[in-house]
């Protein structure tokens, strides 16, 4: 039973890796399930055993990428001086915006995900992975006495998450994403600094 579960997990991982490569290279619409199966060295039966359809597979890949971004941002925040709450927030925001110039992440999370999943599902996944980190950062700033305590954290965090989403889209759709990121980062940091006590 354990070996079967391991094989199933290995098949799923191979299908996701193949799909991720193809989605990043050419985009969701230009990739067929037979291509994914061939690249993964798998079968159509295995694909449909693991995933309901191509969209379900894409959603799994999208969530995987979101988890990686969240982990990277959290690690960056953990490396900042813990006594400087704003430096922790700024490090996380900087790292997130850097992820917006990565072509694979841009294609999957910002170009394809909104249209493939639909805006509501795209935002729900975004909130699932990003909202908790934004809330934690704001709460930490309030507890440290650096950020205003007179605002409700959850709606504020949702607005910041939305602003980050717009910043990400601006960067992703720019002719020169790196320049757009450099232009966007001070504006995003100004939003956070505007919450200082």
PDB file of C-alpha atoms in Angstrom:
ATOM      1  CA  UNK A   1       0.000   0.000   0.000  1.00  0.00           C
ATOM      2  CA  UNK A   2       2.862   2.396   0.850  1.00  0.00           C
ATOM      3  CA  UNK A   3       4.606   1.648  -2.447  1.00  0.00           C
ATOM      4  CA  UNK A   4       1.385   2.333  -4.353  1.00  0.00           C
ATOM      5  CA  UNK A   5       0.941   5.654  -2.529  1.00  0.00           C
ATOM      6  CA  UNK A   6       4.575   6.547  -3.306  1.00  0.00           C
ATOM      7  CA  UNK A   7       4.077   5.682  -6.990  1.00  0.00           C
ATOM      8  CA  UNK A   8       0.915   7.764  -7.082  1.00  0.00           C
ATOM      9  CA  UNK A   9       2.702  10.720  -5.484  1.00  0.00           C
ATOM     10  CA  UNK A  10       5.618  10.324  -7.900  1.00  0.00           C
ATOM     11  CA  UNK A  11       3.245  10.247 -10.876  1.00  0.00           C
ATOM     12  CA  UNK A  12       1.489  13.373  -9.618  1.00  0.00           C
ATOM     13  CA  UNK A  13       4.805  15.185  -9.100  1.00  0.00           C
ATOM     14  CA  UNK A  14       6.036  14.217 -12.590  1.00  0.00           C
ATOM     15  CA  UNK A  15       2.814  15.411 -14.213  1.00  0.00           C
ATOM     16  CA  UNK A  16       2.957  18.698 -12.320  1.00  0.00           C
ATOM     17  CA  UNK A  17       6.626  19.251 -13.202  1.00  0.00           C
ATOM     18  CA  UNK A  18       5.977  18.584 -16.888  1.00  0.00           C
ATOM     19  CA  UNK A  19       2.889  20.790 -16.923  1.00  0.00           C
ATOM     20  CA  UNK A  20       4.708  23.578 -15.109  1.00  0.00           C
ATOM     21  CA  UNK A  21       7.533  23.583 -17.655  1.00  0.00           C
ATOM     22  CA  UNK A  22       5.108  23.628 -20.578  1.00  0.00           C
ATOM     23  CA  UNK A  23       2.786  26.252 -19.066  1.00  0.00           C
ATOM     24  CA  UNK A  24       5.810  28.479 -18.361  1.00  0.00           C
ATOM     25  CA  UNK A  25       7.233  27.976 -21.866  1.00  0.00           C
ATOM     26  CA  UNK A  26       4.094  28.519 -23.933  1.00  0.00           C
ATOM     27  CA  UNK A  27       1.162  29.347 -21.692  1.00  0.00           C
ATOM     28  CA  UNK A  28      -1.866  27.334 -20.671  1.00  0.00           C
ATOM     29  CA  UNK A  29      -3.861  27.679 -23.904  1.00  0.00           C
ATOM     30  CA  UNK A  30      -1.003  26.464 -26.119  1.00  0.00           C
ATOM     31  CA  UNK A  31      -0.368  23.268 -24.129  1.00  0.00           C
ATOM     32  CA  UNK A  32      -2.265  20.032 -24.670  1.00  0.00           C
ATOM     33  CA  UNK A  33      -2.742  17.207 -22.204  1.00  0.00           C
ATOM     34  CA  UNK A  34      -1.037  14.686 -24.574  1.00  0.00           C
ATOM     35  CA  UNK A  35       2.074  16.914 -24.494  1.00  0.00           C
ATOM     36  CA  UNK A  36       2.019  16.984 -20.708  1.00  0.00           C
ATOM     37  CA  UNK A  37       1.633  13.218 -20.510  1.00  0.00           C
ATOM     38  CA  UNK A  38       4.463  12.665 -23.002  1.00  0.00           C
ATOM     39  CA  UNK A  39       6.859  15.008 -21.225  1.00  0.00           C
ATOM     40  CA  UNK A  40       6.021  13.407 -17.869  1.00  0.00           C
ATOM     41  CA  UNK A  41       6.546   9.894 -19.282  1.00  0.00           C
ATOM     42  CA  UNK A  42       3.065   9.027 -18.063  1.00  0.00           C
ATOM     43  CA  UNK A  43      -0.344   8.105 -19.480  1.00  0.00           C
ATOM     44  CA  UNK A  44      -3.660   9.889 -20.025  1.00  0.00           C
ATOM     45  CA  UNK A  45      -5.239   7.484 -17.556  1.00  0.00           C
ATOM     46  CA  UNK A  46      -2.718   8.504 -14.902  1.00  0.00           C
ATOM     47  CA  UNK A  47      -3.323  12.186 -15.641  1.00  0.00           C
ATOM     48  CA  UNK A  48      -7.080  11.841 -15.214  1.00  0.00           C
ATOM     49  CA  UNK A  49      -6.638   9.673 -12.142  1.00  0.00           C
ATOM     50  CA  UNK A  50      -4.623  12.469 -10.482  1.00  0.00           C
ATOM     51  CA  UNK A  51      -6.481  15.497 -11.878  1.00  0.00           C
ATOM     52  CA  UNK A  52     -10.050  16.133 -12.980  1.00  0.00           C
ATOM     53  CA  UNK A  53      -8.924  17.956 -16.126  1.00  0.00           C
ATOM     54  CA  UNK A  54      -6.227  20.301 -17.469  1.00  0.00           C
ATOM     55  CA  UNK A  55      -7.626  23.221 -15.471  1.00  0.00           C
ATOM     56  CA  UNK A  56      -7.400  21.179 -12.250  1.00  0.00           C
ATOM     57  CA  UNK A  57      -3.771  20.381 -13.084  1.00  0.00           C
ATOM     58  CA  UNK A  58      -3.087  24.058 -13.767  1.00  0.00           C
ATOM     59  CA  UNK A  59      -4.635  25.005 -10.428  1.00  0.00           C
ATOM     60  CA  UNK A  60      -2.323  22.545  -8.647  1.00  0.00           C
ATOM     61  CA  UNK A  61       0.696  24.035 -10.451  1.00  0.00           C
ATOM     62  CA  UNK A  62      -0.459  27.560  -9.623  1.00  0.00           C
ATOM     63  CA  UNK A  63      -0.827  26.690  -5.941  1.00  0.00           C
ATOM     64  CA  UNK A  64       2.628  25.101  -5.969  1.00  0.00           C
ATOM     65  CA  UNK A  65       4.148  28.305  -7.376  1.00  0.00           C
ATOM     66  CA  UNK A  66       2.240  30.407  -4.826  1.00  0.00           C
ATOM     67  CA  UNK A  67       3.533  28.195  -1.998  1.00  0.00           C
ATOM     68  CA  UNK A  68       7.095  28.668  -3.246  1.00  0.00           C
ATOM     69  CA  UNK A  69       6.706  32.447  -3.422  1.00  0.00           C
ATOM     70  CA  UNK A  70       5.212  32.523   0.085  1.00  0.00           C
ATOM     71  CA  UNK A  71       8.027  30.378   1.460  1.00  0.00           C
ATOM     72  CA  UNK A  72      10.656  32.576  -0.187  1.00  0.00           C
ATOM     73  CA  UNK A  73       9.042  35.760   1.147  1.00  0.00           C
ATOM     74  CA  UNK A  74       8.710  34.263   4.643  1.00  0.00           C
ATOM     75  CA  UNK A  75      12.374  33.198   4.633  1.00  0.00           C
ATOM     76  CA  UNK A  76      13.448  36.686   3.560  1.00  0.00           C
ATOM     77  CA  UNK A  77      11.348  38.221   6.322  1.00  0.00           C
ATOM     78  CA  UNK A  78      12.873  35.834   8.862  1.00  0.00           C
ATOM     79  CA  UNK A  79      16.369  36.984   7.845  1.00  0.00           C
ATOM     80  CA  UNK A  80      15.588  40.668   8.531  1.00  0.00           C
ATOM     81  CA  UNK A  81      16.412  42.060  11.997  1.00  0.00           C
ATOM     82  CA  UNK A  82      13.504  40.905  14.188  1.00  0.00           C
ATOM     83  CA  UNK A  83      13.653  44.080  16.251  1.00  0.00           C
ATOM     84  CA  UNK A  84      12.915  46.227  13.180  1.00  0.00           C
ATOM     85  CA  UNK A  85       9.347  45.349  12.204  1.00  0.00           C
ATOM     86  CA  UNK A  86       9.287  47.693   9.229  1.00  0.00           C
ATOM     87  CA  UNK A  87      12.520  46.216   7.897  1.00  0.00           C
ATOM     88  CA  UNK A  88      10.879  42.767   8.113  1.00  0.00           C
ATOM     89  CA  UNK A  89       7.836  43.994   6.150  1.00  0.00           C
ATOM     90  CA  UNK A  90       9.987  45.809   3.612  1.00  0.00           C
ATOM     91  CA  UNK A  91      12.158  42.726   3.068  1.00  0.00           C
ATOM     92  CA  UNK A  92       9.061  40.639   2.384  1.00  0.00           C
ATOM     93  CA  UNK A  93       7.608  43.203  -0.015  1.00  0.00           C
ATOM     94  CA  UNK A  94      10.939  43.533  -1.832  1.00  0.00           C
ATOM     95  CA  UNK A  95      11.206  39.774  -2.250  1.00  0.00           C
ATOM     96  CA  UNK A  96       7.615  39.484  -3.479  1.00  0.00           C
ATOM     97  CA  UNK A  97       8.159  42.192  -6.105  1.00  0.00           C
ATOM     98  CA  UNK A  98      11.353  40.455  -7.245  1.00  0.00           C
ATOM     99  CA  UNK A  99       9.285  37.335  -7.924  1.00  0.00           C
ATOM    100  CA  UNK A 100       7.195  39.432 -10.335  1.00  0.00           C
ATOM    101  CA  UNK A 101      10.086  39.646 -12.807  1.00  0.00           C
ATOM    102  CA  UNK A 102      10.602  35.866 -12.940  1.00  0.00           C
ATOM    103  CA  UNK A 103       9.203  34.819 -16.361  1.00  0.00           C
ATOM    104  CA  UNK A 104       7.913  31.424 -15.174  1.00  0.00           C
ATOM    105  CA  UNK A 105       6.097  32.905 -12.195  1.00  0.00           C
ATOM    106  CA  UNK A 106       4.727  35.793 -14.239  1.00  0.00           C
ATOM    107  CA  UNK A 107       3.339  33.498 -16.945  1.00  0.00           C
ATOM    108  CA  UNK A 108       1.687  31.104 -14.502  1.00  0.00           C
ATOM    109  CA  UNK A 109       0.529  33.366 -11.666  1.00  0.00           C
ATOM    110  CA  UNK A 110      -0.173  36.686 -13.359  1.00  0.00           C
ATOM    111  CA  UNK A 111      -0.888  36.067 -17.029  1.00  0.00           C
ATOM    112  CA  UNK A 112      -2.616  32.684 -17.135  1.00  0.00           C
ATOM    113  CA  UNK A 113      -4.078  32.181 -13.644  1.00  0.00           C
ATOM    114  CA  UNK A 114      -6.637  35.021 -13.729  1.00  0.00           C
ATOM    115  CA  UNK A 115      -8.038  33.918 -17.095  1.00  0.00           C
ATOM    116  CA  UNK A 116      -7.811  30.150 -16.553  1.00  0.00           C
ATOM    117  CA  UNK A 117      -9.221  30.105 -13.025  1.00  0.00           C
ATOM    118  CA  UNK A 118     -11.397  33.195 -13.201  1.00  0.00           C
ATOM    119  CA  UNK A 119     -10.898  36.286 -11.092  1.00  0.00           C
ATOM    120  CA  UNK A 120     -12.660  35.002  -7.959  1.00  0.00           C
ATOM    121  CA  UNK A 121     -10.784  31.709  -7.743  1.00  0.00           C
ATOM    122  CA  UNK A 122      -7.499  33.440  -8.596  1.00  0.00           C
ATOM    123  CA  UNK A 123      -8.016  35.940  -5.767  1.00  0.00           C
ATOM    124  CA  UNK A 124      -9.104  33.186  -3.366  1.00  0.00           C
ATOM    125  CA  UNK A 125      -5.848  31.286  -3.926  1.00  0.00           C
ATOM    126  CA  UNK A 126      -3.883  34.540  -3.669  1.00  0.00           C
ATOM    127  CA  UNK A 127      -5.547  35.263  -0.332  1.00  0.00           C
ATOM    128  CA  UNK A 128      -5.016  31.695   0.864  1.00  0.00           C
ATOM    129  CA  UNK A 129      -1.256  32.056   0.507  1.00  0.00           C
ATOM    130  CA  UNK A 130      -0.575  35.762   0.925  1.00  0.00           C
ATOM    131  CA  UNK A 131      -3.158  37.124   3.334  1.00  0.00           C
ATOM    132  CA  UNK A 132      -1.865  35.351   6.428  1.00  0.00           C
ATOM    133  CA  UNK A 133       1.630  36.673   5.888  1.00  0.00           C
ATOM    134  CA  UNK A 134       0.401  40.256   5.397  1.00  0.00           C
ATOM    135  CA  UNK A 135      -1.815  40.001   8.494  1.00  0.00           C
ATOM    136  CA  UNK A 136       1.103  38.634  10.553  1.00  0.00           C
ATOM    137  CA  UNK A 137       3.381  41.435   9.368  1.00  0.00           C
ATOM    138  CA  UNK A 138       0.837  44.127  10.219  1.00  0.00           C
ATOM    139  CA  UNK A 139       0.036  42.607  13.616  1.00  0.00           C
ATOM    140  CA  UNK A 140       3.728  42.449  14.409  1.00  0.00           C
ATOM    141  CA  UNK A 141       4.091  46.138  13.510  1.00  0.00           C
ATOM    142  CA  UNK A 142       1.119  47.098  15.674  1.00  0.00           C
ATOM    143  CA  UNK A 143       2.414  45.062  18.637  1.00  0.00           C
ATOM    144  CA  UNK A 144       5.824  46.685  18.285  1.00  0.00           C
ATOM    145  CA  UNK A 145       4.145  50.095  18.431  1.00  0.00           C
ATOM    146  CA  UNK A 146       5.467  51.058  14.988  1.00  0.00           C
ATOM    147  CA  UNK A 147       2.223  50.819  13.005  1.00  0.00           C
ATOM    148  CA  UNK A 148      -1.151  52.387  13.755  1.00  0.00           C
ATOM    149  CA  UNK A 149      -3.380  50.313  16.029  1.00  0.00           C
ATOM    150  CA  UNK A 150      -6.636  52.128  15.239  1.00  0.00           C
ATOM    151  CA  UNK A 151      -7.328  50.229  11.989  1.00  0.00           C
ATOM    152  CA  UNK A 152      -8.860  46.784  11.583  1.00  0.00           C
ATOM    153  CA  UNK A 153      -6.078  44.487  10.421  1.00  0.00           C
ATOM    154  CA  UNK A 154      -8.019  42.164   8.090  1.00  0.00           C
ATOM    155  CA  UNK A 155      -9.514  44.808   5.752  1.00  0.00           C
ATOM    156  CA  UNK A 156      -6.206  46.661   5.773  1.00  0.00           C
ATOM    157  CA  UNK A 157      -4.354  43.450   4.887  1.00  0.00           C
ATOM    158  CA  UNK A 158      -6.816  42.767   2.051  1.00  0.00           C
ATOM    159  CA  UNK A 159      -6.220  46.261   0.655  1.00  0.00           C
ATOM    160  CA  UNK A 160      -2.445  45.810   0.850  1.00  0.00           C
ATOM    161  CA  UNK A 161      -2.737  42.397  -0.808  1.00  0.00           C
ATOM    162  CA  UNK A 162      -4.825  43.991  -3.575  1.00  0.00           C
ATOM    163  CA  UNK A 163      -2.238  46.742  -4.002  1.00  0.00           C
ATOM    164  CA  UNK A 164       0.484  44.095  -4.271  1.00  0.00           C
ATOM    165  CA  UNK A 165      -1.592  42.282  -6.887  1.00  0.00           C
ATOM    166  CA  UNK A 166      -1.900  45.476  -8.932  1.00  0.00           C
ATOM    167  CA  UNK A 167       1.823  46.164  -8.544  1.00  0.00           C
ATOM    168  CA  UNK A 168       2.549  42.618  -9.703  1.00  0.00           C
ATOM    169  CA  UNK A 169       0.311  43.050 -12.765  1.00  0.00           C
ATOM    170  CA  UNK A 170       1.964  46.380 -13.588  1.00  0.00           C
ATOM    171  CA  UNK A 171       5.396  44.739 -13.450  1.00  0.00           C
ATOM    172  CA  UNK A 172       4.319  41.624 -15.363  1.00  0.00           C
ATOM    173  CA  UNK A 173       2.779  43.612 -18.220  1.00  0.00           C
ATOM    174  CA  UNK A 174       5.584  46.142 -18.553  1.00  0.00           C
ATOM    175  CA  UNK A 175       7.932  46.149 -21.547  1.00  0.00           C
ATOM    176  CA  UNK A 176      10.796  46.288 -19.048  1.00  0.00           C
ATOM    177  CA  UNK A 177       9.697  44.397 -15.898  1.00  0.00           C
ATOM    178  CA  UNK A 178      12.853  45.209 -13.933  1.00  0.00           C
ATOM    179  CA  UNK A 179      12.432  48.948 -14.472  1.00  0.00           C
ATOM    180  CA  UNK A 180       8.742  48.641 -13.593  1.00  0.00           C
ATOM    181  CA  UNK A 181       9.677  46.799 -10.391  1.00  0.00           C
ATOM    182  CA  UNK A 182      12.173  49.525  -9.461  1.00  0.00           C
ATOM    183  CA  UNK A 183       9.451  52.146 -10.064  1.00  0.00           C
ATOM    184  CA  UNK A 184       6.795  50.227  -8.147  1.00  0.00           C
ATOM    185  CA  UNK A 185       8.719  49.282  -5.017  1.00  0.00           C
ATOM    186  CA  UNK A 186       8.998  52.811  -3.537  1.00  0.00           C
ATOM    187  CA  UNK A 187       5.248  53.323  -4.023  1.00  0.00           C
ATOM    188  CA  UNK A 188       4.413  50.057  -2.260  1.00  0.00           C
ATOM    189  CA  UNK A 189       6.804  50.870   0.583  1.00  0.00           C
ATOM    190  CA  UNK A 190       5.221  54.324   0.879  1.00  0.00           C
ATOM    191  CA  UNK A 191       1.877  52.637   1.548  1.00  0.00           C
ATOM    192  CA  UNK A 192       3.377  50.702   4.460  1.00  0.00           C
ATOM    193  CA  UNK A 193       5.284  53.716   5.764  1.00  0.00           C
ATOM    194  CA  UNK A 194       2.013  55.670   5.695  1.00  0.00           C
ATOM    195  CA  UNK A 195       0.791  53.367   8.473  1.00  0.00           C
ATOM    196  CA  UNK A 196       3.509  54.464  10.880  1.00  0.00           C
ATOM    197  CA  UNK A 197       2.391  55.793  14.256  1.00  0.00           C
TER     198      UNK A 197
END
